[in-house]
Coordinates of N, CA and C in Angstrom, one line a residue:
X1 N -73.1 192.3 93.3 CA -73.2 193.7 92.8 C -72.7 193.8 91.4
X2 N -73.4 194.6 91.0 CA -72.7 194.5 89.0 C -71.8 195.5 88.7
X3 N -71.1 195.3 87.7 CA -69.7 196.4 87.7 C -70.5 197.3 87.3
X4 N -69.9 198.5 87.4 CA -70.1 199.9 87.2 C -69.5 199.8 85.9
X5 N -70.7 200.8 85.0 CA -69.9 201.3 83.8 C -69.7 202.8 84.3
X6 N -68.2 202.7 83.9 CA -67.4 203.8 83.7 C -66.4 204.2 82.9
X7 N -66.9 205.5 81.9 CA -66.2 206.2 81.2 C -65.3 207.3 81.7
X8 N -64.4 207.6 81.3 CA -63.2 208.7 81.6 C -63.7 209.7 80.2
X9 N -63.2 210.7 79.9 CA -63.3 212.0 78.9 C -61.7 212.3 78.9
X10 N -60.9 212.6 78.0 CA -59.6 213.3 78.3 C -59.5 214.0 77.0
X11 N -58.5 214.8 77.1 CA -58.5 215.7 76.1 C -57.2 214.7 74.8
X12 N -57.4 214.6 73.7 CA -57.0 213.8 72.8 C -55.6 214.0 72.9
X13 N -55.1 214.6 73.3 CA -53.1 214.7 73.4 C -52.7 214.0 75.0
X14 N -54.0 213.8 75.5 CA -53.1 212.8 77.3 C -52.0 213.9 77.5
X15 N -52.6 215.5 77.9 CA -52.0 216.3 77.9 C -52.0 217.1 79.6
X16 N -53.4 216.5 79.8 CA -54.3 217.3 80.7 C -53.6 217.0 82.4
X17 N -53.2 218.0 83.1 CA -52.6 217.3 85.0 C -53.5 216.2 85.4
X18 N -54.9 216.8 84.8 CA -56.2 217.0 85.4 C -56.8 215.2 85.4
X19 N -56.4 215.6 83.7 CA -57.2 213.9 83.3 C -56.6 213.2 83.9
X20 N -55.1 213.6 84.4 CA -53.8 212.4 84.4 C -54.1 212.1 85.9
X21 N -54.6 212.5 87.0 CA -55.2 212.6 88.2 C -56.0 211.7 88.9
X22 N -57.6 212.2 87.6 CA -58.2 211.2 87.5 C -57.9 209.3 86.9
X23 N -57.6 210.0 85.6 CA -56.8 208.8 85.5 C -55.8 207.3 86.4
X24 N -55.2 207.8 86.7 CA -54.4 207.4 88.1 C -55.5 206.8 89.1
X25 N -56.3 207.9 89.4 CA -57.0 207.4 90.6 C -58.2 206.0 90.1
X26 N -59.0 206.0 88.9 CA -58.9 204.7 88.5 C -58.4 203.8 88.8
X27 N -57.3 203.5 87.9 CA -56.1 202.6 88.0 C -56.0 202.3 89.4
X28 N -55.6 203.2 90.3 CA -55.2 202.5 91.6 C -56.4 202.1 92.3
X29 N -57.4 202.1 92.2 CA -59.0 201.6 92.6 C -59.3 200.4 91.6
X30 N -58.4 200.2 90.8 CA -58.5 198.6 89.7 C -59.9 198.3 89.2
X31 N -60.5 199.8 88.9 CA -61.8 200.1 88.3 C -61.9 200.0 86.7
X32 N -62.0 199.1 86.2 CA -62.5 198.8 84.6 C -62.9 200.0 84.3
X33 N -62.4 201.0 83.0 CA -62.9 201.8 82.4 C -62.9 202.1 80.6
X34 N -63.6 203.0 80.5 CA -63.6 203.6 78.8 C -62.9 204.9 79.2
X35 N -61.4 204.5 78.0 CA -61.2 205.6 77.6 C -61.6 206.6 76.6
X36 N -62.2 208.3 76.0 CA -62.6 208.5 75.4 C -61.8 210.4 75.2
X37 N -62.1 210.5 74.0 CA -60.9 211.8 74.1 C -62.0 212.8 73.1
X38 N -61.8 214.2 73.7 CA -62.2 214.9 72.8 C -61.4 216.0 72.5
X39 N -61.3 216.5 71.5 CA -59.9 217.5 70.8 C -60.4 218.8 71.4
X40 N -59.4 219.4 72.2 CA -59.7 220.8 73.0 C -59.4 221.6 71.6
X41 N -58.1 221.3 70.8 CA -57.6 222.3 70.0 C -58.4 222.5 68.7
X42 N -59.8 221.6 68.5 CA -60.9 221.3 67.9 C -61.8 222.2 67.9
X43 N -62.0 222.4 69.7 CA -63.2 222.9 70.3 C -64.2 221.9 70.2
X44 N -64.4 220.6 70.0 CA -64.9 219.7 70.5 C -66.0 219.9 72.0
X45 N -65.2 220.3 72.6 CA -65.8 220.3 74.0 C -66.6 221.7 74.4
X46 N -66.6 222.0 73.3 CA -67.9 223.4 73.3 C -68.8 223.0 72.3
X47 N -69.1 222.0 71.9 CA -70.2 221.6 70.6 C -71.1 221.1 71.6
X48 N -72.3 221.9 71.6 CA -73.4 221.0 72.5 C -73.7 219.8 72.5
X49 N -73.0 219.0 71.3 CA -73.4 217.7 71.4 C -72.3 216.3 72.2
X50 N -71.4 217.0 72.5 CA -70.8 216.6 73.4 C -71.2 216.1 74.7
X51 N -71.0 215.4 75.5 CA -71.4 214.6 76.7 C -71.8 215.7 78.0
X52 N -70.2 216.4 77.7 CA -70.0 217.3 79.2 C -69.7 218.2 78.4
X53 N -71.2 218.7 77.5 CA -71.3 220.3 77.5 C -72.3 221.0 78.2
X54 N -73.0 220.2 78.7 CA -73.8 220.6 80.0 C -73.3 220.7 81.2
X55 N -72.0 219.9 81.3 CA -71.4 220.1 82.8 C -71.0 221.1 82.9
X56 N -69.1 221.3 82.7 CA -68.5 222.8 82.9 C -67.4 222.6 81.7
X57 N -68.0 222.2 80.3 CA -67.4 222.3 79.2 C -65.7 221.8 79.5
X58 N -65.4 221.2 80.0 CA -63.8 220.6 80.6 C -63.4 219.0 80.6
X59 N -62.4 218.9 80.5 CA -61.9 217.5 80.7 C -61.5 217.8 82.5
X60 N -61.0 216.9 82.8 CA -61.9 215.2 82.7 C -63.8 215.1 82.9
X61 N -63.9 214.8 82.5 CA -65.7 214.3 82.8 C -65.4 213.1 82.8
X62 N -66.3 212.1 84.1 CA -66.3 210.5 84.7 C -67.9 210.8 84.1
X63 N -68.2 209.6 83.6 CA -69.4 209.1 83.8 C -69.7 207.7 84.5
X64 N -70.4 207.4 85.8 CA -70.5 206.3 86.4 C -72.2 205.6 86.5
X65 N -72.3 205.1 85.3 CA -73.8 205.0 85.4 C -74.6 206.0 85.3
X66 N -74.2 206.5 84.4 CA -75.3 208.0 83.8 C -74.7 209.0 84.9
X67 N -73.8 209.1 85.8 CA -74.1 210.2 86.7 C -72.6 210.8 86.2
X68 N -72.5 212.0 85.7 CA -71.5 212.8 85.3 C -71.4 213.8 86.1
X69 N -69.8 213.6 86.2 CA -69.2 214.1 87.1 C -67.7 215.0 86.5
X70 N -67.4 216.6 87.0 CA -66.3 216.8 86.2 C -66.0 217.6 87.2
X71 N -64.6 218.2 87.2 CA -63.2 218.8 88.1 C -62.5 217.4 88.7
X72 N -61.5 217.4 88.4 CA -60.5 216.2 88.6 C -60.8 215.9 90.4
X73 N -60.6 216.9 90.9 CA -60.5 216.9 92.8 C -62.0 216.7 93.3
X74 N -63.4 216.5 92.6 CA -64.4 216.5 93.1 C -64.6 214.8 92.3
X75 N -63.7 214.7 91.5 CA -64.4 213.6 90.2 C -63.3 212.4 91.7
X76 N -62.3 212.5 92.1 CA -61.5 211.7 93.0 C -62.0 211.5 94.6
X77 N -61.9 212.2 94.7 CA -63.0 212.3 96.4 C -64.2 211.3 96.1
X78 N -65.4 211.7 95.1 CA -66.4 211.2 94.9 C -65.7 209.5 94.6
X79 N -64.9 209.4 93.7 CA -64.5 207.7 93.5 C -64.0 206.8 94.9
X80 N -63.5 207.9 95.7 CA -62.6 207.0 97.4 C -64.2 207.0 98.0
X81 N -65.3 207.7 98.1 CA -66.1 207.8 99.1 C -67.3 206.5 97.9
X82 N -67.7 206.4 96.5 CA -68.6 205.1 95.9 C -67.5 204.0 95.8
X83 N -66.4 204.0 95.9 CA -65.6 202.6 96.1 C -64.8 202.7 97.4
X84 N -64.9 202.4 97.9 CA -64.5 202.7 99.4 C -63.6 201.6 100.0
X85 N -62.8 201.5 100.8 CA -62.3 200.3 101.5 C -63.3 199.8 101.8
X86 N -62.9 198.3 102.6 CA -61.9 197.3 102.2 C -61.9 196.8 100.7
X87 N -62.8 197.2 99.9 CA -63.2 196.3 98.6 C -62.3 197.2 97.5
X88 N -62.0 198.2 98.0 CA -61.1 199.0 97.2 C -59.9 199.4 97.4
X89 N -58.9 200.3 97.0 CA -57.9 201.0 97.7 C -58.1 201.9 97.9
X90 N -57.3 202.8 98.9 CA -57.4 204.4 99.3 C -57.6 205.2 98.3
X91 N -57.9 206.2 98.3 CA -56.9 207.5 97.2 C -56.5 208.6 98.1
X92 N -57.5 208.6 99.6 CA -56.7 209.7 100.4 C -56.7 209.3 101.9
X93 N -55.8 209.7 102.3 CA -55.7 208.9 103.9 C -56.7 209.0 104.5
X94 N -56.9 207.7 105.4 CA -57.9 207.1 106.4 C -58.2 208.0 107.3
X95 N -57.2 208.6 108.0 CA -56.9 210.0 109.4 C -57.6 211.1 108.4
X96 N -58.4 211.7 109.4 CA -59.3 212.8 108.9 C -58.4 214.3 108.2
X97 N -57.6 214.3 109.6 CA -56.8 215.4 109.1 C -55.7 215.5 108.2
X98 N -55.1 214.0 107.9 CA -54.4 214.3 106.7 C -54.9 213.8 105.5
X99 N -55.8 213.6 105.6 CA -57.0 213.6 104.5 C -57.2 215.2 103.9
X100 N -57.9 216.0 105.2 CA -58.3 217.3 105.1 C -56.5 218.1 104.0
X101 N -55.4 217.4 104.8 CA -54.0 218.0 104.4 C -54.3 217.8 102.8
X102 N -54.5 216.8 102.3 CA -54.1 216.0 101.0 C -55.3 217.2 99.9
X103 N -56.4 217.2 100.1 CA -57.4 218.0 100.1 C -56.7 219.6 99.6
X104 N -56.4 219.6 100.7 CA -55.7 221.1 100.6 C -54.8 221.7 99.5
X105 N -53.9 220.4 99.5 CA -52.4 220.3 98.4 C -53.0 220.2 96.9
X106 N -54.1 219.7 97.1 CA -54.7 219.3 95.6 C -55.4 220.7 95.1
X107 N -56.2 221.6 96.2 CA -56.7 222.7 96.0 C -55.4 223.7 95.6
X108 N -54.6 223.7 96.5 CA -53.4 224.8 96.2 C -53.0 224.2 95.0
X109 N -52.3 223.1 94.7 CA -51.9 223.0 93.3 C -52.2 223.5 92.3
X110 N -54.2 223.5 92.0 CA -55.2 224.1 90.9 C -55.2 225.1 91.3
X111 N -55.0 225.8 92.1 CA -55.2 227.3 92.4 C -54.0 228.9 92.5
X112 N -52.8 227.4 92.5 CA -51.7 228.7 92.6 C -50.5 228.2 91.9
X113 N -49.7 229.2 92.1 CA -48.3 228.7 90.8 C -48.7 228.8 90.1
X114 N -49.3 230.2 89.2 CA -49.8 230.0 87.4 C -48.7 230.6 87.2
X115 N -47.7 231.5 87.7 CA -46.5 231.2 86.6 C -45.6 230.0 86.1
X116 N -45.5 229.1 87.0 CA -45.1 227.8 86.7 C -46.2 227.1 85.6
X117 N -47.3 226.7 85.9 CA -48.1 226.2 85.0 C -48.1 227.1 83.3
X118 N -48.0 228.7 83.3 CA -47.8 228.9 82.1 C -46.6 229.1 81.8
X119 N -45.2 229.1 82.4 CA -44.1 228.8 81.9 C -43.6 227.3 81.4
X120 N -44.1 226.5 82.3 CA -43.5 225.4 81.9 C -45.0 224.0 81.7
X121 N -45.7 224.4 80.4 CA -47.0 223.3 80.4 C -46.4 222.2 80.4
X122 N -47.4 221.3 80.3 CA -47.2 219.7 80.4 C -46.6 219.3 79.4
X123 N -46.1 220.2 78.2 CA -45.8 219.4 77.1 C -44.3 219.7 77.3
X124 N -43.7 219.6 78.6 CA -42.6 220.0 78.8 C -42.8 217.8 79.3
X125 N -43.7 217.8 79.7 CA -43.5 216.7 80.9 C -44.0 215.3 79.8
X126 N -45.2 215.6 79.1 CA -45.5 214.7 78.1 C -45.0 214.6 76.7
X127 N -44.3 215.8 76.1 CA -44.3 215.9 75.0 C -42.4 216.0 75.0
X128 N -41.7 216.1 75.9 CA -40.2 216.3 75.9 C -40.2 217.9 75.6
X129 N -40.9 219.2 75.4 CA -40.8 220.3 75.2 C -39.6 220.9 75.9
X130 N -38.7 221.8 75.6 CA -38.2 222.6 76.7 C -37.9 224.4 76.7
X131 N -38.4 224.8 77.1 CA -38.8 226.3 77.6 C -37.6 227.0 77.9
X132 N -38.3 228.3 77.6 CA -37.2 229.6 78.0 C -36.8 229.4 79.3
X133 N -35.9 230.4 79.9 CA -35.6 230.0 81.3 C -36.9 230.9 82.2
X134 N -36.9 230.7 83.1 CA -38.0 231.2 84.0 C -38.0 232.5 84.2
X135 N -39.1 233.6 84.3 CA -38.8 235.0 84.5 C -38.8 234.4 85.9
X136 N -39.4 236.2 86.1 CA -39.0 236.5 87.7 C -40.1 236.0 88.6
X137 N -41.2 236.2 88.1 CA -42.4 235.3 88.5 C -42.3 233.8 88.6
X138 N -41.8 233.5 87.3 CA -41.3 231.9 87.7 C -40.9 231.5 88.8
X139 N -39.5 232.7 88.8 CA -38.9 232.1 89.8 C -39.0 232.0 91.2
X140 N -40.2 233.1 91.4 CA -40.6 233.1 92.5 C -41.5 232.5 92.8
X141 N -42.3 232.2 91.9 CA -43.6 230.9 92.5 C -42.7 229.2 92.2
X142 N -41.6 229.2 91.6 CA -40.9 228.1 91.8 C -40.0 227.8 93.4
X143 N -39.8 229.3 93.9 CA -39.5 229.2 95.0 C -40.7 228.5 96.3
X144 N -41.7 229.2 95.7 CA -42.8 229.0 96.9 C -42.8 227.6 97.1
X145 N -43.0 227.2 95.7 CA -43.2 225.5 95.8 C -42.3 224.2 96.3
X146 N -41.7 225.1 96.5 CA -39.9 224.4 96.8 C -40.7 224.4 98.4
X147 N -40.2 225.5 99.0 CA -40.8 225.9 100.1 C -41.7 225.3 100.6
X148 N -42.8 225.1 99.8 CA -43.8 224.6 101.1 C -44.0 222.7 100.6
X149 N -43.3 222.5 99.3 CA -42.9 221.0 99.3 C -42.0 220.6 100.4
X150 N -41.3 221.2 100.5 CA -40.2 220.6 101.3 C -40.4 220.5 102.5
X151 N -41.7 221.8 103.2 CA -41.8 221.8 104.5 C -43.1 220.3 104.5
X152 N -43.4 220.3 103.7 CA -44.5 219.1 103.5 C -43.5 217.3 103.6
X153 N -42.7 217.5 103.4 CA -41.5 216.6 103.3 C -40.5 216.4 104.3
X154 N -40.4 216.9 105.3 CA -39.5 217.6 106.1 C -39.1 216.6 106.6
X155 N -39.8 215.3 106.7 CA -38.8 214.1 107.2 C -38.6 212.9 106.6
X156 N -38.2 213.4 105.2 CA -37.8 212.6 104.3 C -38.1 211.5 103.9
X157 N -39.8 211.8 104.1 CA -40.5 210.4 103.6 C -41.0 210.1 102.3
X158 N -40.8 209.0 101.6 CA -40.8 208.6 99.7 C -42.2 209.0 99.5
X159 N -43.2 209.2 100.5 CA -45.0 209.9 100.5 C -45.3 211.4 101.4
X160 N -46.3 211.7 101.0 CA -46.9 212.9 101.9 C -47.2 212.5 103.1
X161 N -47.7 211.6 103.1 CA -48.6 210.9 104.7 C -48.1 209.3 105.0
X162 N -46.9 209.2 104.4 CA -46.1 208.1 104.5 C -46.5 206.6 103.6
X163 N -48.3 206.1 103.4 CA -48.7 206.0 102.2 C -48.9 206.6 101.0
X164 N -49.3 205.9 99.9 CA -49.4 206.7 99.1 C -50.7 207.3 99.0
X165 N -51.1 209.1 98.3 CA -52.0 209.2 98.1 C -52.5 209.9 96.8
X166 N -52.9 210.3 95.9 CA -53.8 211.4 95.0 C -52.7 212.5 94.9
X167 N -53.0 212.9 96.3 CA -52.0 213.8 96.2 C -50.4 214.2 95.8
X168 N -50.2 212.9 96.1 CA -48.7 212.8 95.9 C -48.7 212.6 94.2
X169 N -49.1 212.3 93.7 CA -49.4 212.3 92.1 C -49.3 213.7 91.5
X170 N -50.1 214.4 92.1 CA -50.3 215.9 91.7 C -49.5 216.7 92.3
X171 N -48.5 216.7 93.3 CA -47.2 217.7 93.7 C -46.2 217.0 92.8
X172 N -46.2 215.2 92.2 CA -44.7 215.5 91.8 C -45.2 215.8 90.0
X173 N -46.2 216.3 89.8 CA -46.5 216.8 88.7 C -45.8 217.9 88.4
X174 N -46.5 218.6 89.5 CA -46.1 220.2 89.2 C -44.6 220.3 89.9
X175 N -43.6 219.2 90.1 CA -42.2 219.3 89.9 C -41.6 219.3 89.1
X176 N -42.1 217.9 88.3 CA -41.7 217.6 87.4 C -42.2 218.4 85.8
X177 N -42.9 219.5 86.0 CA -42.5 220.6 85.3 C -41.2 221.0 85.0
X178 N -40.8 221.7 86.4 CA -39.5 221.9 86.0 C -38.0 220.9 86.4
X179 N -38.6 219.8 86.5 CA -37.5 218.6 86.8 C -37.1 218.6 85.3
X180 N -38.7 217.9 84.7 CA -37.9 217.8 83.1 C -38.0 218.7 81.8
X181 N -38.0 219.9 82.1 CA -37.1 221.1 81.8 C -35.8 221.1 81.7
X182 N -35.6 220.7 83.1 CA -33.9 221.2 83.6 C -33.3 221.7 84.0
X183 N -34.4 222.7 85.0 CA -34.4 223.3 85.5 C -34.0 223.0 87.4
X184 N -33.3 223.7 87.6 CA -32.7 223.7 88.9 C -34.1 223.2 90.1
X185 N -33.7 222.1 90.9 CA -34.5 221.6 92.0 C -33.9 221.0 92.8
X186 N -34.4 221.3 94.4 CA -33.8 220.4 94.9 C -33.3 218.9 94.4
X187 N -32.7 218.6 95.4 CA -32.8 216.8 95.1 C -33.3 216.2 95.6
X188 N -33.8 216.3 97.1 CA -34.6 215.9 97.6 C -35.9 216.0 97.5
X189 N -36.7 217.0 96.5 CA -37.8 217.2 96.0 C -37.5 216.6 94.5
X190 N -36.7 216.4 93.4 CA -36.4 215.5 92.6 C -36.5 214.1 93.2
X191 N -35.9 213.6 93.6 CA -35.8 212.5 94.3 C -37.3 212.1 94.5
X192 N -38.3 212.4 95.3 CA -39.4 212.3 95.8 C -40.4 212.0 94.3
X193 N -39.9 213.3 93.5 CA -40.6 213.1 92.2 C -40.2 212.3 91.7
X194 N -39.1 211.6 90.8 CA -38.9 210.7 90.3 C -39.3 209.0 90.8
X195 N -39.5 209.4 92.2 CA -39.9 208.0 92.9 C -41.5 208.2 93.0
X196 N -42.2 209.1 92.7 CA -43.5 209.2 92.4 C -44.0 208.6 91.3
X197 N -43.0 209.3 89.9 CA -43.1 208.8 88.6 C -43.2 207.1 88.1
X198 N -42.5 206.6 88.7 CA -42.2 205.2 89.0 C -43.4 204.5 89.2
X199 N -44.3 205.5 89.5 CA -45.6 203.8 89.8 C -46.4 203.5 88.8
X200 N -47.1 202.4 89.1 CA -47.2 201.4 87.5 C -48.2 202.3 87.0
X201 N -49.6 203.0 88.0 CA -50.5 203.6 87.3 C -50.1 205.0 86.4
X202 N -49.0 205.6 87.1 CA -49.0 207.3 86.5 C -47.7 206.6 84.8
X203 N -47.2 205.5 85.1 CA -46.5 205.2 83.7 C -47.3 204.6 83.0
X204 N -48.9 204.3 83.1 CA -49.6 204.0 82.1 C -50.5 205.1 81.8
X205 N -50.4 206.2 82.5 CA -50.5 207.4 81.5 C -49.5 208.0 81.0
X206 N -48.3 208.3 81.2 CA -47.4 209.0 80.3 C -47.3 207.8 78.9
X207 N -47.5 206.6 79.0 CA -47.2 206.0 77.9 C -48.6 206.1 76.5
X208 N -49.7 206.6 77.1 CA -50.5 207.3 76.6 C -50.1 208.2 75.6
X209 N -50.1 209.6 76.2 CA -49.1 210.7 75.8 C -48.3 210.3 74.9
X210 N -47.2 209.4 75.1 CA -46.0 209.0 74.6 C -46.6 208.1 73.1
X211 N -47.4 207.6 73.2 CA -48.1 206.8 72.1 C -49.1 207.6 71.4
X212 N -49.4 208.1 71.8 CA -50.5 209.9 70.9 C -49.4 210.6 70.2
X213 N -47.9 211.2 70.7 CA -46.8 211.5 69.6 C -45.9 211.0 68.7
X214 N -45.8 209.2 69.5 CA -45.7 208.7 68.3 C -46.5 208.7 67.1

């Protein structure tokens, strides 16, 4: 079988949850790729001559042999189901239903907590930024997340589904918003995040980031 050419799209500051997602899920599938960046603060990615201005004008965009593909949670699913075990690694559990679980965490993530995502962006997480303190909204959608992290954790396991998955990448994201702020968190939801951070794939994207401000 012949390798697949595959390109990644990210936004030029290695800023994006989204790209960082995809990214990762690569890496842990030991999938050869092109990295390629286009400047959001450019508008780049609204010039029709762009790759994925026919898709949905967004990073990440995969291209896998001409077939373009974009939203981070449809671009991941699609890569566990064309590289699949045994010749590959997971990216979401084998068991249906905590598959369907993982699925879910990845949708709620993109879908809720936008006061945390516009109080505390990524450049709190990639760039060392640090933010006002939280309003009241903050605080309350920081509560939620606490909340249903923790009930998602409840028996103090270093993963969501005791391996690792996708998912787990993307909950200690949206912790580590306000982990590295400095902002008040459990420890046990710290804890879980900082041991998430730790794996070789998600520190070869912050060093990205980290090498775009140098």
């Amino acid at each position: 079988m012949s390798q697949p050419v595959i390109t990644l799209w990210s936004d030029s500051d290695f800023f994006s949850p989204y790209v960082m997602s995809v990214y990762v899920a690569l890496q842990e599938k030991g999938l050869p790729f092109t990295l390629k960046t286009v400047n959001l603060g450019l508008g780049e990615h609204l010039q029709p001559g762009w790759r994925g201005y026919s898709a949905t004008r967004r990073v990440p965009l995969l291209d896998v042999d001409g077939f373009e593909l974009s939203e981070s949670s449809a671009i991941t699913e699609y890569l566990d189901e064309r590289f699949a075990p045994p010749e590959w690694e997971r990216l979401y559990p084998h068991d249906l239903q905590k598959r369907a679980r993982a699925r879910q965490i990845q949708a709620w993530l993109r879908s809720d907590l936008m006061p945390i995502r516009e109080e505390r962006s990524t450049a709190v997480i990639f760039a060392g930024e640090k933010k006002a303190p939280l309003t009241e909204a903050g605080r309350k959608s920081a509560a939620k997340l606490f909340d249903t992290a923790s009930a998602l954790l409840a028996d103090d396991r270093p993963n969501l589904f005791g391996e690792w998955c996708i998912a787990d990448t993307d909950l200690a994201l949206m912790l580590n918003r306000l982990i590295l702020n400095g902002d008040d968190v459990p420890e046990r939801l710290a804890d879980y995040a900082t041991f998430q951070w730790q794996r070789a794939s998600v520190q070869r994207y912050v060093a990205l980031s980290a090498k775009r401000a140098g």
